[in-house]
Amino acid sequence: YRTIIVQPTLIYAGEEYTNLCSYINGLNSIKTIKKKHMPFIKLVIGRPALGAPGPVHDYHEDLEIAARALAEDIANAKRKSAALVYMGHGNEYYSTGVYIEFQETMRKMYRDVKIYVGTVEGFPSLDDVLEALKKDGIKKVMLKPFMVVAGDHAINDMAGDEDDSWKNTFKRAGIRVIPIIEGLGENHNWNKIYIEHIK
């Protein structure tokens, strides 16, 4: 192949994206003595769903596109008369402030549903989300993973039966919880984002 394009199904430019870019830049620097032994001419990486740092693409536009892709979640929460809480992964190595910025983008776009975004690792944490729910007097939430795959974190950390799961933490605070075990990868509009970023 002359050009190889890699589109990671990442939400934001965090630890994994940085590691992947470093790896790809390393592969792009491969030089061989004979041209016929070059494994490829160019290796390209698409940016994450919520954008990436740099002047090429305005990440604010990426935030708005991502927010529009989640319109069905808003409609579902509205039908259930519930606030919408997303649980993202986050990390402990880089700022996860993009989650708060995405939350604000969602709130501006969908003013008739209360929306909260938190992370398993980093900021905003479960405690931050719980404090905001209490402050706003929320009594019912629809809880969804803000992850491409609804795997271990969604099943256990978010909706599990352990005392420290998000579901049980909210329940102890008197909040009714409707967990939805469905990853962003099941949303056709979300998948379109990755296709566009490849282009």
PDB file of C-alpha atoms in Angstrom:
ATOM      1  CA  TYR A   1       0.000   0.000   0.000  1.00  0.00           C
ATOM      2  CA  ARG A   2       1.261   3.460  -0.803  1.00  0.00           C
ATOM      3  CA  THR A   3      -0.808   5.179   1.875  1.00  0.00           C
ATOM      4  CA  ILE A   4      -2.293   3.666   5.010  1.00  0.00           C
ATOM      5  CA  ILE A   5      -4.997   5.578   6.875  1.00  0.00           C
ATOM      6  CA  VAL A   6      -5.702   4.813  10.524  1.00  0.00           C
ATOM      7  CA  GLN A   7      -8.906   6.030  12.168  1.00  0.00           C
ATOM      8  CA  PRO A   8      -8.914   5.204  15.882  1.00  0.00           C
ATOM      9  CA  THR A   9     -12.339   5.106  17.487  1.00  0.00           C
ATOM     10  CA  LEU A  10     -11.253   7.521  20.194  1.00  0.00           C
ATOM     11  CA  ILE A  11     -13.420  10.171  21.784  1.00  0.00           C
ATOM     12  CA  TYR A  12     -10.772  12.834  22.446  1.00  0.00           C
ATOM     13  CA  ALA A  13      -7.047  13.498  22.128  1.00  0.00           C
ATOM     14  CA  GLY A  14      -5.879  11.912  25.368  1.00  0.00           C
ATOM     15  CA  GLU A  15      -3.187   9.445  26.369  1.00  0.00           C
ATOM     16  CA  GLU A  16      -3.989   6.723  23.799  1.00  0.00           C
ATOM     17  CA  TYR A  17      -4.231   9.190  20.917  1.00  0.00           C
ATOM     18  CA  THR A  18      -0.888  10.755  21.862  1.00  0.00           C
ATOM     19  CA  ASN A  19       0.750   7.323  22.077  1.00  0.00           C
ATOM     20  CA  LEU A  20      -0.733   6.313  18.723  1.00  0.00           C
ATOM     21  CA  CYS A  21       0.459   9.535  17.051  1.00  0.00           C
ATOM     22  CA  SER A  22       3.960   8.971  18.426  1.00  0.00           C
ATOM     23  CA  TYR A  23       3.918   5.397  17.118  1.00  0.00           C
ATOM     24  CA  ILE A  24       2.694   6.443  13.677  1.00  0.00           C
ATOM     25  CA  ASN A  25       5.208   9.298  13.483  1.00  0.00           C
ATOM     26  CA  GLY A  26       7.875   6.708  14.294  1.00  0.00           C
ATOM     27  CA  LEU A  27       6.623   4.459  11.486  1.00  0.00           C
ATOM     28  CA  ASN A  28       6.513   7.443   9.119  1.00  0.00           C
ATOM     29  CA  SER A  29      10.189   8.054   9.824  1.00  0.00           C
ATOM     30  CA  ILE A  30      11.212   4.584   8.584  1.00  0.00           C
ATOM     31  CA  LYS A  31      13.706   4.853   5.740  1.00  0.00           C
ATOM     32  CA  THR A  32      15.116   1.903   3.839  1.00  0.00           C
ATOM     33  CA  ILE A  33      18.224   1.693   1.686  1.00  0.00           C
ATOM     34  CA  LYS A  34      16.243   0.368  -1.271  1.00  0.00           C
ATOM     35  CA  LYS A  35      12.936   2.037  -2.154  1.00  0.00           C
ATOM     36  CA  LYS A  36      11.313  -1.318  -2.954  1.00  0.00           C
ATOM     37  CA  HIS A  37      11.655  -2.297   0.724  1.00  0.00           C
ATOM     38  CA  MET A  38       9.720   0.724   1.992  1.00  0.00           C
ATOM     39  CA  PRO A  39       6.645  -0.700   3.747  1.00  0.00           C
ATOM     40  CA  PHE A  40       4.521   2.302   2.705  1.00  0.00           C
ATOM     41  CA  ILE A  41       4.885   5.865   1.517  1.00  0.00           C
ATOM     42  CA  LYS A  42       2.655   7.566   4.059  1.00  0.00           C
ATOM     43  CA  LEU A  43       0.737   6.661   7.219  1.00  0.00           C
ATOM     44  CA  VAL A  44      -2.119   9.016   8.181  1.00  0.00           C
ATOM     45  CA  ILE A  45      -4.174   9.160  11.384  1.00  0.00           C
ATOM     46  CA  GLY A  46      -7.688  10.596  11.638  1.00  0.00           C
ATOM     47  CA  ARG A  47      -8.523  12.846  14.571  1.00  0.00           C
ATOM     48  CA  PRO A  48     -10.754  11.740  17.476  1.00  0.00           C
ATOM     49  CA  ALA A  49     -14.496  12.436  17.548  1.00  0.00           C
ATOM     50  CA  LEU A  50     -14.200  15.537  19.752  1.00  0.00           C
ATOM     51  CA  GLY A  51     -11.299  16.895  17.730  1.00  0.00           C
ATOM     52  CA  ALA A  52      -7.617  17.330  18.427  1.00  0.00           C
ATOM     53  CA  PRO A  53      -5.277  20.218  19.186  1.00  0.00           C
ATOM     54  CA  GLY A  54      -3.917  22.220  16.302  1.00  0.00           C
ATOM     55  CA  PRO A  55      -4.841  24.830  13.710  1.00  0.00           C
ATOM     56  CA  VAL A  56      -6.038  22.525  10.930  1.00  0.00           C
ATOM     57  CA  HIS A  57      -9.528  21.723  12.270  1.00  0.00           C
ATOM     58  CA  ASP A  58     -11.514  23.847  14.716  1.00  0.00           C
ATOM     59  CA  TYR A  59     -12.371  21.411  17.496  1.00  0.00           C
ATOM     60  CA  HIS A  60     -15.426  23.531  18.425  1.00  0.00           C
ATOM     61  CA  GLU A  61     -17.006  22.381  15.163  1.00  0.00           C
ATOM     62  CA  ASP A  62     -16.181  18.773  16.074  1.00  0.00           C
ATOM     63  CA  LEU A  63     -17.912  19.247  19.449  1.00  0.00           C
ATOM     64  CA  GLU A  64     -21.053  20.543  17.735  1.00  0.00           C
ATOM     65  CA  ILE A  65     -21.092  17.711  15.197  1.00  0.00           C
ATOM     66  CA  ALA A  66     -20.698  15.171  18.012  1.00  0.00           C
ATOM     67  CA  ALA A  67     -23.507  16.813  19.987  1.00  0.00           C
ATOM     68  CA  ARG A  68     -25.840  16.664  16.979  1.00  0.00           C
ATOM     69  CA  ALA A  69     -25.025  12.960  16.562  1.00  0.00           C
ATOM     70  CA  LEU A  70     -26.524  12.327  20.033  1.00  0.00           C
ATOM     71  CA  ALA A  71     -29.933  13.885  19.338  1.00  0.00           C
ATOM     72  CA  GLU A  72     -31.685  10.531  19.802  1.00  0.00           C
ATOM     73  CA  ASP A  73     -30.291  10.217  23.336  1.00  0.00           C
ATOM     74  CA  ILE A  74     -31.766  13.615  24.161  1.00  0.00           C
ATOM     75  CA  ALA A  75     -35.139  12.605  22.716  1.00  0.00           C
ATOM     76  CA  ASN A  76     -35.042   9.345  24.698  1.00  0.00           C
ATOM     77  CA  ALA A  77     -34.218  11.131  27.975  1.00  0.00           C
ATOM     78  CA  LYS A  78     -37.001  13.627  27.291  1.00  0.00           C
ATOM     79  CA  ARG A  79     -39.506  10.809  26.698  1.00  0.00           C
ATOM     80  CA  LYS A  80     -38.474   9.310  30.043  1.00  0.00           C
ATOM     81  CA  SER A  81     -38.637  12.722  31.795  1.00  0.00           C
ATOM     82  CA  ALA A  82     -35.052  12.143  32.939  1.00  0.00           C
ATOM     83  CA  ALA A  83     -31.773  14.019  33.013  1.00  0.00           C
ATOM     84  CA  LEU A  84     -29.078  12.515  30.785  1.00  0.00           C
ATOM     85  CA  VAL A  85     -25.778  11.432  32.353  1.00  0.00           C
ATOM     86  CA  TYR A  86     -22.875  10.239  30.196  1.00  0.00           C
ATOM     87  CA  MET A  87     -19.975   8.304  31.707  1.00  0.00           C
ATOM     88  CA  GLY A  88     -16.766   8.768  29.691  1.00  0.00           C
ATOM     89  CA  HIS A  89     -13.443   7.068  30.272  1.00  0.00           C
ATOM     90  CA  GLY A  90     -11.067   9.979  30.828  1.00  0.00           C
ATOM     91  CA  ASN A  91      -7.488   9.536  32.034  1.00  0.00           C
ATOM     92  CA  GLU A  92      -5.164  10.634  34.804  1.00  0.00           C
ATOM     93  CA  TYR A  93      -2.398  11.939  32.510  1.00  0.00           C
ATOM     94  CA  TYR A  94      -3.908  14.779  30.463  1.00  0.00           C
ATOM     95  CA  SER A  95      -6.569  17.372  31.052  1.00  0.00           C
ATOM     96  CA  THR A  96     -10.030  15.946  30.506  1.00  0.00           C
ATOM     97  CA  GLY A  97     -11.603  19.399  30.346  1.00  0.00           C
ATOM     98  CA  VAL A  98     -12.978  18.596  26.890  1.00  0.00           C
ATOM     99  CA  TYR A  99     -15.713  16.589  28.644  1.00  0.00           C
ATOM    100  CA  ILE A 100     -16.927  19.736  30.441  1.00  0.00           C
ATOM    101  CA  GLU A 101     -16.691  21.710  27.217  1.00  0.00           C
ATOM    102  CA  PHE A 102     -18.690  18.998  25.435  1.00  0.00           C
ATOM    103  CA  GLN A 103     -21.258  19.055  28.248  1.00  0.00           C
ATOM    104  CA  GLU A 104     -21.673  22.814  27.752  1.00  0.00           C
ATOM    105  CA  THR A 105     -22.002  22.363  23.977  1.00  0.00           C
ATOM    106  CA  MET A 106     -24.744  19.794  24.590  1.00  0.00           C
ATOM    107  CA  ARG A 107     -26.522  22.051  27.095  1.00  0.00           C
ATOM    108  CA  LYS A 108     -26.567  24.990  24.681  1.00  0.00           C
ATOM    109  CA  MET A 109     -27.855  22.814  21.852  1.00  0.00           C
ATOM    110  CA  TYR A 110     -30.478  20.938  23.902  1.00  0.00           C
ATOM    111  CA  ARG A 111     -31.866  23.327  26.505  1.00  0.00           C
ATOM    112  CA  ASP A 112     -34.906  21.241  27.440  1.00  0.00           C
ATOM    113  CA  VAL A 113     -32.955  18.307  28.984  1.00  0.00           C
ATOM    114  CA  LYS A 114     -30.450  18.474  31.840  1.00  0.00           C
ATOM    115  CA  ILE A 115     -27.155  16.958  30.642  1.00  0.00           C
ATOM    116  CA  TYR A 116     -24.134  15.867  32.691  1.00  0.00           C
ATOM    117  CA  VAL A 117     -20.850  14.341  31.525  1.00  0.00           C
ATOM    118  CA  GLY A 118     -18.392  12.638  33.862  1.00  0.00           C
ATOM    119  CA  THR A 119     -15.431  10.284  33.652  1.00  0.00           C
ATOM    120  CA  VAL A 120     -14.195   7.071  35.243  1.00  0.00           C
ATOM    121  CA  GLU A 121     -10.689   8.571  35.434  1.00  0.00           C
ATOM    122  CA  GLY A 122      -9.896  12.266  35.689  1.00  0.00           C
ATOM    123  CA  PHE A 123     -12.251  15.254  35.722  1.00  0.00           C
ATOM    124  CA  PRO A 124     -15.198  15.553  36.064  1.00  0.00           C
ATOM    125  CA  SER A 125     -15.430  12.563  38.370  1.00  0.00           C
ATOM    126  CA  LEU A 126     -18.429  10.621  39.635  1.00  0.00           C
ATOM    127  CA  ASP A 127     -18.367  12.821  42.757  1.00  0.00           C
ATOM    128  CA  ASP A 128     -18.470  15.960  40.602  1.00  0.00           C
ATOM    129  CA  VAL A 129     -21.472  14.663  38.660  1.00  0.00           C
ATOM    130  CA  LEU A 130     -23.274  13.577  41.833  1.00  0.00           C
ATOM    131  CA  GLU A 131     -22.729  16.972  43.435  1.00  0.00           C
ATOM    132  CA  ALA A 132     -24.165  18.694  40.333  1.00  0.00           C
ATOM    133  CA  LEU A 133     -27.192  16.365  40.276  1.00  0.00           C
ATOM    134  CA  LYS A 134     -27.915  17.093  43.936  1.00  0.00           C
ATOM    135  CA  LYS A 135     -27.453  20.823  43.455  1.00  0.00           C
ATOM    136  CA  ASP A 136     -29.917  20.787  40.538  1.00  0.00           C
ATOM    137  CA  GLY A 137     -32.441  18.656  42.456  1.00  0.00           C
ATOM    138  CA  ILE A 138     -32.392  15.851  39.870  1.00  0.00           C
ATOM    139  CA  LYS A 139     -34.485  12.815  40.873  1.00  0.00           C
ATOM    140  CA  LYS A 140     -34.260  10.664  37.723  1.00  0.00           C
ATOM    141  CA  VAL A 141     -31.423  10.041  35.250  1.00  0.00           C
ATOM    142  CA  MET A 142     -30.858   8.097  32.073  1.00  0.00           C
ATOM    143  CA  LEU A 143     -27.287   6.796  32.420  1.00  0.00           C
ATOM    144  CA  LYS A 144     -25.256   5.972  29.290  1.00  0.00           C
ATOM    145  CA  PRO A 145     -21.615   5.243  28.506  1.00  0.00           C
ATOM    146  CA  PHE A 146     -19.826   7.958  26.556  1.00  0.00           C
ATOM    147  CA  MET A 147     -17.605   5.278  25.044  1.00  0.00           C
ATOM    148  CA  VAL A 148     -17.573   3.651  21.632  1.00  0.00           C
ATOM    149  CA  VAL A 149     -18.008   0.168  23.116  1.00  0.00           C
ATOM    150  CA  ALA A 150     -20.240  -0.592  26.094  1.00  0.00           C
ATOM    151  CA  GLY A 151     -17.770  -3.018  27.669  1.00  0.00           C
ATOM    152  CA  ASP A 152     -16.434  -3.622  31.153  1.00  0.00           C
ATOM    153  CA  HIS A 153     -16.644   0.010  32.302  1.00  0.00           C
ATOM    154  CA  ALA A 154     -20.271   0.312  31.203  1.00  0.00           C
ATOM    155  CA  ILE A 155     -21.330  -3.050  32.579  1.00  0.00           C
ATOM    156  CA  ASN A 156     -19.489  -2.825  35.903  1.00  0.00           C
ATOM    157  CA  ASP A 157     -18.397   0.736  36.740  1.00  0.00           C
ATOM    158  CA  MET A 158     -21.524   2.361  35.351  1.00  0.00           C
ATOM    159  CA  ALA A 159     -24.390  -0.088  35.757  1.00  0.00           C
ATOM    160  CA  GLY A 160     -22.943  -2.831  37.962  1.00  0.00           C
ATOM    161  CA  ASP A 161     -24.287  -4.103  41.267  1.00  0.00           C
ATOM    162  CA  GLU A 162     -21.183  -3.144  43.261  1.00  0.00           C
ATOM    163  CA  ASP A 163     -21.648  -0.424  45.883  1.00  0.00           C
ATOM    164  CA  ASP A 164     -19.326   1.992  44.068  1.00  0.00           C
ATOM    165  CA  SER A 165     -20.987   1.764  40.632  1.00  0.00           C
ATOM    166  CA  TRP A 166     -22.441   4.982  39.232  1.00  0.00           C
ATOM    167  CA  LYS A 167     -25.900   3.418  39.273  1.00  0.00           C
ATOM    168  CA  ASN A 168     -25.783   2.508  42.959  1.00  0.00           C
ATOM    169  CA  THR A 169     -24.068   5.755  43.966  1.00  0.00           C
ATOM    170  CA  PHE A 170     -26.924   7.709  42.381  1.00  0.00           C
ATOM    171  CA  LYS A 171     -29.541   5.399  43.906  1.00  0.00           C
ATOM    172  CA  ARG A 172     -28.143   5.944  47.405  1.00  0.00           C
ATOM    173  CA  ALA A 173     -28.602   9.666  46.802  1.00  0.00           C
ATOM    174  CA  GLY A 174     -32.300   9.085  46.088  1.00  0.00           C
ATOM    175  CA  ILE A 175     -31.980   9.367  42.309  1.00  0.00           C
ATOM    176  CA  ARG A 176     -33.849   6.899  40.114  1.00  0.00           C
ATOM    177  CA  VAL A 177     -31.517   5.427  37.464  1.00  0.00           C
ATOM    178  CA  ILE A 178     -32.302   4.079  33.999  1.00  0.00           C
ATOM    179  CA  PRO A 179     -29.047   2.490  32.750  1.00  0.00           C
ATOM    180  CA  ILE A 180     -28.642   2.062  28.993  1.00  0.00           C
ATOM    181  CA  ILE A 181     -25.851  -0.376  28.083  1.00  0.00           C
ATOM    182  CA  GLU A 182     -25.233   0.881  24.568  1.00  0.00           C
ATOM    183  CA  GLY A 183     -21.958   2.219  23.190  1.00  0.00           C
ATOM    184  CA  LEU A 184     -21.558   5.144  20.815  1.00  0.00           C
ATOM    185  CA  GLY A 185     -20.480   2.656  18.150  1.00  0.00           C
ATOM    186  CA  GLU A 186     -24.113   1.530  17.924  1.00  0.00           C
ATOM    187  CA  ASN A 187     -25.100   5.049  16.837  1.00  0.00           C
ATOM    188  CA  HIS A 188     -24.956   5.385  13.042  1.00  0.00           C
ATOM    189  CA  ASN A 189     -24.521   9.168  13.260  1.00  0.00           C
ATOM    190  CA  TRP A 190     -21.555   8.787  15.603  1.00  0.00           C
ATOM    191  CA  ASN A 191     -19.889   6.347  13.211  1.00  0.00           C
ATOM    192  CA  LYS A 192     -20.261   8.920  10.433  1.00  0.00           C
ATOM    193  CA  ILE A 193     -17.958  11.206  12.426  1.00  0.00           C
ATOM    194  CA  TYR A 194     -15.096   8.714  12.149  1.00  0.00           C
ATOM    195  CA  ILE A 195     -15.748   8.253   8.433  1.00  0.00           C
ATOM    196  CA  GLU A 196     -15.625  12.013   7.892  1.00  0.00           C
ATOM    197  CA  HIS A 197     -12.436  12.301   9.921  1.00  0.00           C
ATOM    198  CA  ILE A 198     -10.818   9.648   7.739  1.00  0.00           C
ATOM    199  CA  LYS A 199     -11.714  11.718   4.681  1.00  0.00           C
TER     200      LYS A 199
END
